[in-house]
């Protein structure tokens, strides 16, 4: 098994109907995986994306979708484990999103938390959102500052658990709903 050269961008696809992922230069703190327009990336089973505190985990670009379930893990992002663009979405059904240096998930689009565990954001929020965020299940916990920080946009919690933040469990800023 070889390695991608650090300075070159490569594109690979795995099998018919599978998502195309861009592996980019993590020396410039890009995402390890990008989910492009029209693509859906589903992490299931014991799949693992590890930023190694060097790069961000996954960037869901406009028109892309991320689904996390099973016992999969996204961890150790340099700035964030997951970045969701304005016209993108992610569903956390299971698995773990944990131990980012700053924010666990930066949501500018749509984030649905129905299961799983999001925890361990170092200097920021486990979920930082300017988009639409809903939590109907799962656990959001152990943030360095806020578990859920809604800078703008909307947040609705109808289930799940919010526990053990250093400062606030949920912080909704002026103008957010």
XYZ file of C-alpha atoms in Angstrom:
177
model
C 0.000 0.000 0.000
C 1.419 3.355 -1.018
C 0.891 6.905 0.180
C -0.370 9.938 -1.716
C 2.385 12.514 -2.271
C 1.821 15.331 0.232
C 1.971 18.100 -2.363
C -0.308 16.589 -5.014
C -4.079 16.453 -5.152
C -5.458 13.074 -6.180
C -8.974 11.856 -6.838
C -10.042 8.257 -6.350
C -13.290 6.364 -6.531
C -14.145 3.027 -5.011
C -16.574 0.831 -6.964
C -19.740 1.527 -8.882
C -22.073 3.942 -7.133
C -19.503 4.938 -4.512
C -18.590 8.461 -3.536
C -15.656 10.248 -5.148
C -13.358 11.718 -2.510
C -10.591 14.272 -2.958
C -7.446 13.675 -0.910
C -5.850 17.084 -0.535
C -2.673 18.576 0.862
C -3.029 18.383 4.646
C 0.136 20.479 5.044
C -2.121 23.463 4.359
C -4.705 22.219 6.898
C -7.203 21.118 4.282
C -9.710 18.421 5.029
C -8.526 14.836 4.850
C -11.727 13.970 2.941
C -13.973 16.242 0.885
C -17.526 15.276 -0.015
C -18.305 17.004 -3.309
C -21.566 18.255 -4.831
C -23.970 15.401 -5.539
C -21.960 12.923 -3.434
C -22.912 11.173 -0.194
C -20.305 9.719 2.135
C -21.595 7.143 4.627
C -19.286 6.048 7.432
C -20.489 2.809 8.990
C -19.120 -0.196 10.857
C -15.691 0.569 12.291
C -14.673 3.179 9.674
C -12.285 5.782 11.086
C -11.139 9.232 9.917
C -8.298 10.603 12.052
C -6.964 14.127 11.512
C -4.026 13.374 13.852
C -4.282 17.019 15.062
C -2.723 17.879 11.692
C -5.634 18.280 9.268
C -9.378 18.687 9.548
C -11.433 15.521 9.212
C -14.202 15.874 6.609
C -15.389 18.896 4.607
C -18.917 18.469 3.259
C -19.046 20.876 0.330
C -22.175 22.549 -1.082
C -24.506 19.862 -2.443
C -22.744 17.057 -0.526
C -24.015 14.893 2.330
C -22.326 13.013 5.191
C -23.959 10.171 7.158
C -22.212 8.805 10.268
C -23.513 5.588 11.832
C -22.535 2.292 13.417
C -19.319 2.434 15.430
C -17.502 4.729 12.998
C -15.243 7.493 14.312
C -14.149 10.959 13.148
C -11.514 12.334 15.500
C -8.508 14.559 16.193
C -9.243 17.352 13.699
C -6.789 20.246 13.773
C -9.542 22.890 13.718
C -12.679 20.761 13.264
C -13.602 17.140 12.719
C -16.424 18.006 10.317
C -17.118 21.227 8.372
C -20.553 21.456 6.711
C -20.886 24.129 3.994
C -23.988 26.350 3.576
C -25.747 24.133 1.031
C -24.576 20.795 2.472
C -25.914 18.435 5.124
C -24.860 15.818 7.655
C -26.722 13.249 9.738
C -25.125 11.755 12.834
C -27.055 8.519 13.445
C -24.366 6.718 15.443
C -20.633 6.517 15.885
C -18.347 9.068 17.516
C -17.160 12.537 16.532
C -14.571 13.504 19.121
C -11.386 15.240 20.266
C -11.018 18.163 17.857
C -8.568 20.928 18.735
C -11.223 23.685 18.464
C -14.722 22.623 17.261
C -16.136 19.135 16.798
C -18.552 20.109 14.023
C -18.759 23.488 12.268
C -22.205 23.644 10.682
C -23.086 26.314 8.128
C -25.732 24.131 6.447
C -27.950 21.435 7.967
C -26.976 19.069 10.797
C -29.287 16.391 12.248
C -28.121 14.539 15.363
C -30.274 11.441 15.852
C -27.744 9.217 17.649
C -24.072 8.739 18.345
C -21.758 10.775 20.547
C -20.165 14.137 19.789
C -17.580 15.059 22.413
C -14.277 16.598 23.360
C -13.950 19.911 21.510
C -10.809 21.503 22.935
C -10.999 25.297 22.764
C -14.457 25.798 21.282
C -17.803 24.107 20.862
C -18.640 20.488 20.217
C -21.197 21.850 17.707
C -20.677 25.406 16.355
C -23.533 26.410 14.070
C -24.665 29.246 11.835
C -27.042 26.932 9.943
C -29.890 24.635 10.990
C -29.143 22.131 13.749
C -31.549 19.580 15.233
C -30.964 17.055 17.999
C -33.512 14.281 18.509
C -31.106 11.710 19.974
C -27.474 11.033 20.729
C -25.167 12.777 23.167
C -23.320 16.095 22.861
C -20.792 16.482 25.675
C -17.394 17.399 27.150
C -16.687 20.630 25.280
C -13.818 22.897 26.240
C -16.302 25.804 26.266
C -19.813 25.105 24.824
C -21.438 21.823 23.878
C -23.720 23.552 21.348
C -23.041 27.150 20.270
C -25.625 28.655 17.924
C -24.023 31.828 16.536
C -26.822 32.295 13.975
C -29.464 30.108 12.363
C -31.708 27.727 14.309
C -31.474 24.959 16.895
C -34.201 22.510 17.946
C -33.705 19.827 20.583
C -36.453 17.230 20.963
C -34.391 14.407 22.487
C -30.918 13.195 23.236
C -28.520 14.330 25.927
C -26.412 17.449 26.477
C -23.896 16.980 29.280
C -20.634 18.169 30.899
C -19.483 21.334 29.123
C -16.865 23.556 30.760
C -19.013 26.693 30.301
C -22.442 26.171 28.659
C -24.407 23.141 27.580
C -26.266 25.178 24.958
C -25.551 28.818 24.076
C -27.899 30.582 21.634
C -26.710 34.014 20.561
C -28.769 37.126 19.767
C -30.573 36.756 16.441
C -30.419 32.941 16.460
C -33.516 30.856 17.154
